Coordinates of C-alpha atoms in Angstrom, one line a residue:
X1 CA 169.8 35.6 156.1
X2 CA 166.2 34.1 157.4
X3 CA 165.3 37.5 158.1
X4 CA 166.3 38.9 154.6
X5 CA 164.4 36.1 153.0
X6 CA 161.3 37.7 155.5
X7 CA 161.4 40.6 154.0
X8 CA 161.5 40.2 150.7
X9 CA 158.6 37.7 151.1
X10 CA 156.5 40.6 152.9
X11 CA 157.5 43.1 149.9
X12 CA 156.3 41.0 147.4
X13 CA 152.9 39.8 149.1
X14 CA 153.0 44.4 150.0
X15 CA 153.7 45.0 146.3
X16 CA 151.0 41.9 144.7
X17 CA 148.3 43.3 147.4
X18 CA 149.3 47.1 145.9
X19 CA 148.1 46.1 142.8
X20 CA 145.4 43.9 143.4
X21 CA 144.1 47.0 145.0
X22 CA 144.6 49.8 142.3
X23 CA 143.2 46.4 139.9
X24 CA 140.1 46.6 142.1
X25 CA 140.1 50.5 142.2
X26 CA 140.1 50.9 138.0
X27 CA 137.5 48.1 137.5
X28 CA 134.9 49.8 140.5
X29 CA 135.6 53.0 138.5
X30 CA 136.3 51.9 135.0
X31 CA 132.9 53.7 133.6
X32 CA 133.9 57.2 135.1
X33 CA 137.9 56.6 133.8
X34 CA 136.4 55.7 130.2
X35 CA 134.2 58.7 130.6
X36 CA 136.8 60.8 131.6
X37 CA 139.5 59.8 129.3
X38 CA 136.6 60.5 126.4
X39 CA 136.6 63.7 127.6
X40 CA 139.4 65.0 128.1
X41 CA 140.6 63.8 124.5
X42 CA 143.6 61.7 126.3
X43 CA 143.9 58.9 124.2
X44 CA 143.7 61.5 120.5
X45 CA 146.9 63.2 122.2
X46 CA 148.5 60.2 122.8
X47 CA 147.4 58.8 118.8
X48 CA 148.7 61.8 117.5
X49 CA 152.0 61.7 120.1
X50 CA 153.2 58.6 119.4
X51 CA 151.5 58.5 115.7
X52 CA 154.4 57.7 112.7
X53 CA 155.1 60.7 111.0
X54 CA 153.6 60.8 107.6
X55 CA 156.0 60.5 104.5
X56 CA 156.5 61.9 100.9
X57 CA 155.8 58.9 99.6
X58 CA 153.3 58.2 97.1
X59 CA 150.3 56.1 98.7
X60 CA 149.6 52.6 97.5
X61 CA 145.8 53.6 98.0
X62 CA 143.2 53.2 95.4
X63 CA 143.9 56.0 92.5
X64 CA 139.9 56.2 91.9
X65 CA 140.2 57.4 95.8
X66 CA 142.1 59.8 95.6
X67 CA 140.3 61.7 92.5
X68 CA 137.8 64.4 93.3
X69 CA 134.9 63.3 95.1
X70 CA 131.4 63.0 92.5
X71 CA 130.2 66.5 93.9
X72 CA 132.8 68.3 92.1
X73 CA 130.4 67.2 89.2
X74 CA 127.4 68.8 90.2
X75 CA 128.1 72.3 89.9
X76 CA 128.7 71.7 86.3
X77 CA 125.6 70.1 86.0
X78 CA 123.4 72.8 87.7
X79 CA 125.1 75.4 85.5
X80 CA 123.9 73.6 82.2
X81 CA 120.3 73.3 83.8
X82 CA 118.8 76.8 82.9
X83 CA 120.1 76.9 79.8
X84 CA 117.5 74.9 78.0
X85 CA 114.8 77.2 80.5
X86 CA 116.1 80.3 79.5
X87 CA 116.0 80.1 75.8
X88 CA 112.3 80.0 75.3
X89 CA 112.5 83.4 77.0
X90 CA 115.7 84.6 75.0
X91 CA 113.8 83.3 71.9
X92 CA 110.0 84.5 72.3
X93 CA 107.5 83.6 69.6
X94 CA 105.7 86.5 68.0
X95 CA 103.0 84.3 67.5
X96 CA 101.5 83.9 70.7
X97 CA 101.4 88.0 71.9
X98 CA 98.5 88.6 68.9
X99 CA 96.5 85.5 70.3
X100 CA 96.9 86.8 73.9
X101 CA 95.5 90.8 72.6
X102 CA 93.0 88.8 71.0
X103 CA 91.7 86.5 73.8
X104 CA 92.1 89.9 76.5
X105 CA 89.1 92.1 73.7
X106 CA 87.1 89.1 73.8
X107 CA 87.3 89.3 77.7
X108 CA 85.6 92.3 78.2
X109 CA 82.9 91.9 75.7
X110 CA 81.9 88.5 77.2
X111 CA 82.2 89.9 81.2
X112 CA 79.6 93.1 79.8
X113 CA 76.9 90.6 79.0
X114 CA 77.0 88.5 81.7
X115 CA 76.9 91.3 83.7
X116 CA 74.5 93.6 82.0
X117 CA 71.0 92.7 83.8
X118 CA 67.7 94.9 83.0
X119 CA 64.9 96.6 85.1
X120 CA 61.5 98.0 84.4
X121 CA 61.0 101.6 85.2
X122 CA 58.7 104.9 84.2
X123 CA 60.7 107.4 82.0
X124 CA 58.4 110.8 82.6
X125 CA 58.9 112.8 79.5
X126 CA 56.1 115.8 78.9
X127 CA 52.9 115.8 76.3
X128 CA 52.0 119.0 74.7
X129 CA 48.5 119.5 74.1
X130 CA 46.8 121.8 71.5
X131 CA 45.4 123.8 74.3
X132 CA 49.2 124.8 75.3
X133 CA 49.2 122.3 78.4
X134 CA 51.6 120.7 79.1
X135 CA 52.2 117.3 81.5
X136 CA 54.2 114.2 82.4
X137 CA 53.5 111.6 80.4
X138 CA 55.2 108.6 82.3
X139 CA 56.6 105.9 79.6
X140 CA 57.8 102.2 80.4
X141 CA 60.9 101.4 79.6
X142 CA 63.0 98.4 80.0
X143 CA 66.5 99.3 81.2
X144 CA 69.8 97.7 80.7
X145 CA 72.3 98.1 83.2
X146 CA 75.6 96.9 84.6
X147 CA 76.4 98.3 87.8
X148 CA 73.9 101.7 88.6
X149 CA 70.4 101.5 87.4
X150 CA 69.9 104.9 88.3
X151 CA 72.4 106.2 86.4
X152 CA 71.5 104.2 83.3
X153 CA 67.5 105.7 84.1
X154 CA 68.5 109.0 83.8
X155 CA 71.0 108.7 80.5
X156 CA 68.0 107.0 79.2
X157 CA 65.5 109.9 80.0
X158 CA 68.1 112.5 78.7
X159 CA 68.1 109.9 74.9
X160 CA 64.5 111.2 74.7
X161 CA 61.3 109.8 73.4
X162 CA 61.7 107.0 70.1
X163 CA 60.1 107.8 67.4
X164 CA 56.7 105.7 68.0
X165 CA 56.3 108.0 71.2
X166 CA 57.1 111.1 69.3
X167 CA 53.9 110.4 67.2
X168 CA 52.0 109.8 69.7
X169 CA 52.9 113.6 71.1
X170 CA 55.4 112.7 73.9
X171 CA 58.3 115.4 73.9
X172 CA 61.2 115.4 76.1
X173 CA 61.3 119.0 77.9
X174 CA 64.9 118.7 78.9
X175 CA 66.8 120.8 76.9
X176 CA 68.8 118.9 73.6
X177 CA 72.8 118.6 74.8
X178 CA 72.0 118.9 78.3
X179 CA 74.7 116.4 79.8
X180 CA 74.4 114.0 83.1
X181 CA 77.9 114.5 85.1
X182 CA 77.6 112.3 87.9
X183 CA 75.0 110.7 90.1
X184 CA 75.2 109.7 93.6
X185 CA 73.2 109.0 96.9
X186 CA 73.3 109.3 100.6
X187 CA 70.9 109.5 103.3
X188 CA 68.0 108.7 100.5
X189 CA 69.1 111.9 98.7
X190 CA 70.0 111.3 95.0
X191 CA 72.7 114.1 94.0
X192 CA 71.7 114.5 90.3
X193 CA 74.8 116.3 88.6
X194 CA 73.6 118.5 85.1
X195 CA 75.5 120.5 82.8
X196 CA 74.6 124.1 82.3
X197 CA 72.3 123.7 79.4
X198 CA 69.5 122.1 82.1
X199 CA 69.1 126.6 82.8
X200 CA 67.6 127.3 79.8
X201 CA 64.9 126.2 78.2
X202 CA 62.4 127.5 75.6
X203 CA 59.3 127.6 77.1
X204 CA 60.4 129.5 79.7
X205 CA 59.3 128.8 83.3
X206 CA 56.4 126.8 82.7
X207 CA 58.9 124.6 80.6
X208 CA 61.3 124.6 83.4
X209 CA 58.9 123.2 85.7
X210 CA 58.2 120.4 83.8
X211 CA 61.9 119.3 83.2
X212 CA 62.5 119.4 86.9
X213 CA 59.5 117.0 87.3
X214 CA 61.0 114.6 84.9
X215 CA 64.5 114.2 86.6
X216 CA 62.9 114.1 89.9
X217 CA 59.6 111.9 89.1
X218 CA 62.3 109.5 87.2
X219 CA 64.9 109.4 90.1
X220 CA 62.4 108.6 92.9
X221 CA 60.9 105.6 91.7
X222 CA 64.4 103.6 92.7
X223 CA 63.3 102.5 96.7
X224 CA 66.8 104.2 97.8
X225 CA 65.9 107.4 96.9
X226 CA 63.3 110.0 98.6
X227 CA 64.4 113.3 97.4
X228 CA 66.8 114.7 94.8
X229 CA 69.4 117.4 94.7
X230 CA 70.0 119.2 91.4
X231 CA 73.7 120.4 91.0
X232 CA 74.7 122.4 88.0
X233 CA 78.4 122.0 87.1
X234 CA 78.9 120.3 90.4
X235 CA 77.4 123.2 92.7
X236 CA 74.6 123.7 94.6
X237 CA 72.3 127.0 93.0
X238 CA 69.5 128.6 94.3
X239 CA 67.1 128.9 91.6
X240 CA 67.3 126.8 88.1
X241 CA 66.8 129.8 86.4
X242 CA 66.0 133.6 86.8
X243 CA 62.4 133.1 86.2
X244 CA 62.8 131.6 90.3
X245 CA 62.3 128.1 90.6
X246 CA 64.1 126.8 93.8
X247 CA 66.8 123.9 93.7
X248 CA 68.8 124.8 96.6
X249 CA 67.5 122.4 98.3
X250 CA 66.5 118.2 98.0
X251 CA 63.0 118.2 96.9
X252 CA 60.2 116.0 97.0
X253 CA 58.0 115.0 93.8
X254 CA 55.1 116.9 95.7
X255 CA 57.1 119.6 96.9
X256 CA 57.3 120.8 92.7

Protein backbone atom coordinates (compact mmCIF):
# COMPACT_ATOMS: atom_id res chain seq x y z
CA UNK A 1 0.00 0.00 0.00
CA UNK A 2 3.07 2.48 1.05
CA UNK A 3 4.52 1.68 -2.18
CA UNK A 4 1.32 2.31 -4.26
CA UNK A 5 0.94 5.66 -2.56
CA UNK A 6 4.94 6.05 -3.84
CA UNK A 7 4.15 5.83 -7.01
CA UNK A 8 1.43 7.71 -7.61
CA UNK A 9 3.21 10.51 -5.72
CA UNK A 10 6.26 10.16 -8.33
CA UNK A 11 3.63 10.15 -11.33
CA UNK A 12 2.16 13.22 -10.40
CA UNK A 13 5.50 15.28 -9.42
CA UNK A 14 6.64 13.16 -13.43
CA UNK A 15 3.40 14.44 -14.97
CA UNK A 16 3.43 18.42 -13.10
CA UNK A 17 7.39 18.51 -14.16
CA UNK A 18 6.06 17.33 -17.94
CA UNK A 19 4.25 20.25 -18.14
CA UNK A 20 6.21 22.74 -16.41
CA UNK A 21 8.55 21.84 -19.11
CA UNK A 22 6.50 21.94 -22.44
CA UNK A 23 5.13 25.48 -20.25
CA UNK A 24 8.75 26.59 -20.39
CA UNK A 25 9.32 25.20 -24.01
CA UNK A 26 6.07 27.32 -25.67
CA UNK A 27 6.97 30.56 -23.73
CA UNK A 28 11.09 30.24 -24.94
CA UNK A 29 9.46 29.82 -28.35
CA UNK A 30 6.16 31.61 -28.20
CA UNK A 31 7.41 34.37 -31.02
CA UNK A 32 8.36 31.51 -33.63
CA UNK A 33 4.80 29.40 -32.70
CA UNK A 34 2.83 32.92 -33.22
CA UNK A 35 4.86 33.28 -36.32
CA UNK A 36 4.28 30.09 -37.52
CA UNK A 37 0.74 29.60 -36.72
CA UNK A 38 0.30 33.23 -38.77
CA UNK A 39 1.64 31.41 -41.42
CA UNK A 40 0.43 28.58 -41.92
CA UNK A 41 -3.22 30.13 -41.64
CA UNK A 42 -4.00 27.52 -38.53
CA UNK A 43 -6.07 29.45 -36.53
CA UNK A 44 -8.53 30.68 -40.02
CA UNK A 45 -8.99 26.82 -40.56
CA UNK A 46 -9.85 26.29 -37.19
CA UNK A 47 -12.44 29.72 -37.33
CA UNK A 48 -13.94 28.45 -40.23
CA UNK A 49 -13.94 24.55 -38.71
CA UNK A 50 -15.63 25.11 -35.76
CA UNK A 51 -17.46 28.45 -37.10
CA UNK A 52 -21.64 28.17 -36.69
CA UNK A 53 -23.05 27.55 -39.86
CA UNK A 54 -24.79 30.63 -41.27
CA UNK A 55 -28.69 30.56 -41.42
CA UNK A 56 -31.63 31.71 -43.71
CA UNK A 57 -32.56 34.04 -41.48
CA UNK A 58 -33.03 37.57 -42.06
CA UNK A 59 -30.21 39.66 -40.23
CA UNK A 60 -31.06 41.99 -37.45
CA UNK A 61 -28.21 44.31 -39.01
CA UNK A 62 -28.73 47.85 -39.92
CA UNK A 63 -31.03 47.92 -43.27
CA UNK A 64 -29.05 51.23 -44.37
CA UNK A 65 -26.04 48.46 -44.36
CA UNK A 66 -27.14 46.30 -46.23
CA UNK A 67 -28.14 48.73 -49.27
CA UNK A 68 -25.71 49.31 -52.07
CA UNK A 69 -22.62 50.91 -51.06
CA UNK A 70 -22.47 55.06 -52.30
CA UNK A 71 -20.28 53.99 -55.37
CA UNK A 72 -23.04 52.43 -57.11
CA UNK A 73 -23.98 56.25 -57.40
CA UNK A 74 -21.11 57.43 -59.13
CA UNK A 75 -21.42 55.86 -62.38
CA UNK A 76 -24.63 57.56 -62.75
CA UNK A 77 -23.13 60.65 -61.98
CA UNK A 78 -20.10 60.44 -64.47
CA UNK A 79 -22.56 59.54 -67.18
CA UNK A 80 -24.61 62.91 -66.80
CA UNK A 81 -21.21 64.86 -66.76
CA UNK A 82 -20.55 65.26 -70.55
CA UNK A 83 -23.74 65.97 -71.35
CA UNK A 84 -23.77 69.65 -70.50
CA UNK A 85 -19.88 69.47 -72.46
CA UNK A 86 -21.13 67.98 -75.39
CA UNK A 87 -23.99 70.25 -76.27
CA UNK A 88 -22.04 73.33 -77.13
CA UNK A 89 -20.44 71.07 -79.73
CA UNK A 90 -23.86 69.32 -80.84
CA UNK A 91 -25.26 72.94 -80.88
CA UNK A 92 -22.46 75.22 -82.70
CA UNK A 93 -23.10 78.87 -83.10
CA UNK A 94 -22.93 80.19 -86.62
CA UNK A 95 -21.81 83.26 -85.33
CA UNK A 96 -18.52 82.76 -84.21
CA UNK A 97 -17.08 80.78 -87.76
CA UNK A 98 -17.54 84.42 -89.81
CA UNK A 99 -15.54 86.22 -86.84
CA UNK A 100 -12.84 83.52 -86.96
CA UNK A 101 -12.51 83.96 -91.29
CA UNK A 102 -12.42 87.41 -90.39
CA UNK A 103 -9.74 87.59 -87.72
CA UNK A 104 -7.46 84.71 -89.98
CA UNK A 105 -7.55 87.72 -93.49
CA UNK A 106 -6.59 90.25 -91.10
CA UNK A 107 -3.67 87.91 -90.06
CA UNK A 108 -1.86 87.84 -93.06
CA UNK A 109 -2.18 91.45 -93.91
CA UNK A 110 -0.79 92.51 -90.50
CA UNK A 111 2.30 89.60 -90.60
CA UNK A 112 3.16 91.24 -94.52
CA UNK A 113 3.98 94.55 -92.97
CA UNK A 114 5.75 93.72 -90.12
CA UNK A 115 7.68 91.73 -92.21
CA UNK A 116 8.10 93.81 -95.30
CA UNK A 117 11.60 95.69 -94.66
CA UNK A 118 13.25 97.90 -97.55
CA UNK A 119 16.85 98.31 -99.06
CA UNK A 120 18.53 100.82 -101.28
CA UNK A 121 19.88 99.48 -104.51
CA UNK A 122 20.90 100.68 -108.31
CA UNK A 123 18.27 99.58 -110.92
CA UNK A 124 20.56 99.83 -114.36
CA UNK A 125 18.04 100.44 -117.12
CA UNK A 126 19.63 101.92 -120.59
CA UNK A 127 19.66 105.80 -122.04
CA UNK A 128 19.39 106.26 -125.72
CA UNK A 129 21.09 109.05 -126.97
CA UNK A 130 20.38 111.04 -130.33
CA UNK A 131 23.64 109.88 -131.65
CA UNK A 132 22.21 106.10 -131.52
CA UNK A 133 24.29 105.24 -128.23
CA UNK A 134 23.24 103.58 -126.00
CA UNK A 135 24.32 102.87 -122.05
CA UNK A 136 23.38 101.91 -118.45
CA UNK A 137 21.98 104.49 -116.79
CA UNK A 138 22.04 103.11 -113.05
CA UNK A 139 18.72 104.54 -111.08
CA UNK A 140 18.21 104.41 -107.20
CA UNK A 141 15.57 102.81 -106.00
CA UNK A 142 14.24 101.93 -102.69
CA UNK A 143 13.08 98.32 -102.48
CA UNK A 144 10.47 96.65 -100.47
CA UNK A 145 10.95 93.18 -99.56
CA UNK A 146 9.84 90.33 -97.37
CA UNK A 147 11.95 87.48 -97.64
CA UNK A 148 14.52 87.80 -101.03
CA UNK A 149 15.73 91.21 -101.86
CA UNK A 150 17.17 89.90 -104.92
CA UNK A 151 14.25 88.61 -106.19
CA UNK A 152 12.24 91.68 -105.42
CA UNK A 153 15.51 93.73 -107.40
CA UNK A 154 15.07 92.04 -110.36
CA UNK A 155 10.89 92.13 -110.57
CA UNK A 156 11.48 95.64 -110.00
CA UNK A 157 14.04 96.10 -112.90
CA UNK A 158 11.70 93.99 -115.21
CA UNK A 159 8.48 96.95 -113.94
CA UNK A 160 10.71 99.42 -115.87
CA UNK A 161 11.43 103.04 -115.60
CA UNK A 162 8.34 105.52 -113.90
CA UNK A 163 7.34 107.94 -115.82
CA UNK A 164 9.67 110.91 -114.39
CA UNK A 165 12.68 108.64 -115.63
CA UNK A 166 11.08 108.08 -118.89
CA UNK A 167 11.29 111.91 -119.53
CA UNK A 168 14.41 112.13 -118.60
CA UNK A 169 15.34 109.43 -121.58
CA UNK A 170 15.84 106.22 -119.35
CA UNK A 171 14.36 103.11 -121.30
CA UNK A 172 14.29 99.71 -120.07
CA UNK A 173 16.01 97.40 -122.91
CA UNK A 174 14.54 94.22 -121.63
CA UNK A 175 12.10 93.22 -123.77
CA UNK A 176 8.06 94.14 -122.59
CA UNK A 177 6.53 90.52 -121.15
CA UNK A 178 9.70 89.12 -120.51
CA UNK A 179 8.95 87.01 -117.16
CA UNK A 180 11.36 86.28 -114.03
CA UNK A 181 10.80 82.34 -113.17
CA UNK A 182 12.96 81.77 -110.35
CA UNK A 183 16.09 83.09 -108.73
CA UNK A 184 18.58 81.30 -106.71
CA UNK A 185 22.28 81.25 -105.50
CA UNK A 186 25.17 79.03 -104.68
CA UNK A 187 28.76 79.33 -104.50
CA UNK A 188 28.29 83.26 -105.18
CA UNK A 189 26.61 82.40 -108.45
CA UNK A 190 23.08 83.95 -108.87
CA UNK A 191 20.96 81.47 -111.17
CA UNK A 192 18.72 84.19 -112.88
CA UNK A 193 15.69 82.11 -114.46
CA UNK A 194 13.98 84.31 -117.80
CA UNK A 195 11.25 83.45 -119.96
CA UNK A 196 11.85 83.09 -123.69
CA UNK A 197 10.97 86.56 -124.61
CA UNK A 198 14.66 87.80 -122.88
CA UNK A 199 15.93 86.24 -126.96
CA UNK A 200 14.61 88.70 -128.80
CA UNK A 201 14.94 92.07 -128.74
CA UNK A 202 14.57 94.96 -131.23
CA UNK A 203 17.66 96.46 -131.52
CA UNK A 204 19.22 93.56 -132.35
CA UNK A 205 22.68 92.64 -130.80
CA UNK A 206 23.70 95.85 -129.73
CA UNK A 207 20.28 95.86 -127.78
CA UNK A 208 21.03 92.46 -126.45
CA UNK A 209 24.14 93.52 -124.89
CA UNK A 210 22.68 96.00 -123.05
CA UNK A 211 19.84 93.90 -121.49
CA UNK A 212 22.35 91.37 -120.35
CA UNK A 213 24.23 94.26 -118.54
CA UNK A 214 21.18 95.26 -116.78
CA UNK A 215 20.34 91.82 -115.12
CA UNK A 216 23.78 91.26 -114.38
CA UNK A 217 24.98 94.93 -113.22
CA UNK A 218 21.53 94.72 -111.04
CA UNK A 219 22.20 91.16 -109.55
CA UNK A 220 25.87 91.83 -108.47
CA UNK A 221 25.47 94.60 -106.31
CA UNK A 222 23.86 92.12 -103.48
CA UNK A 223 27.48 91.07 -101.45
CA UNK A 224 26.36 87.21 -102.00
CA UNK A 225 26.64 87.31 -105.46
CA UNK A 226 29.86 87.48 -107.87
CA UNK A 227 28.64 86.15 -111.13
CA UNK A 228 25.35 85.33 -112.75
CA UNK A 229 23.94 82.52 -114.71
CA UNK A 230 21.19 83.28 -117.32
CA UNK A 231 18.72 80.24 -117.80
CA UNK A 232 16.02 80.43 -120.38
CA UNK A 233 13.03 78.31 -119.51
CA UNK A 234 15.01 76.67 -116.84
CA UNK A 235 18.06 75.56 -119.19
CA UNK A 236 21.35 76.50 -119.58
CA UNK A 237 21.91 77.99 -123.69
CA UNK A 238 24.87 78.82 -125.30
CA UNK A 239 24.24 82.05 -126.83
CA UNK A 240 21.20 84.58 -125.91
CA UNK A 241 20.52 84.86 -129.37
CA UNK A 242 21.78 83.90 -132.89
CA UNK A 243 23.47 87.25 -133.34
CA UNK A 244 26.27 85.11 -130.59
CA UNK A 245 26.35 86.49 -127.34
CA UNK A 246 27.64 83.85 -124.82
CA UNK A 247 25.48 82.82 -121.66
CA UNK A 248 26.68 79.38 -121.23
CA UNK A 249 28.43 80.25 -118.71
CA UNK A 250 28.37 82.62 -115.11
CA UNK A 251 29.68 85.82 -116.13
CA UNK A 252 31.24 88.70 -114.56
CA UNK A 253 29.99 92.44 -114.98
CA UNK A 254 33.46 93.01 -116.87
CA UNK A 255 33.51 89.93 -118.58
CA UNK A 256 30.27 91.61 -120.93
Amino acid sequence: MARKKKKTYFGVIFWIASILVVLIVYLWNKPTITRVIEETGFMEVVKEKFSPAPTDKPSTENPAETKEPPKATQPEEKETEPTPKQTPLETPSPTPKPTKTLEKSKEPSHTTEETKKTINMLIYFAKVYDNGEVITAPVPRKIEYKDAPLTSTLKTLLAGPTETEKKSGIKNLIPEGTKLLGVSVKNRIAYINMSEDLRFNPLGQEGLLIELKQIVYTATQFPTVDKVQILIEGKIIPYLAPEGIPIGKPLKPDEI
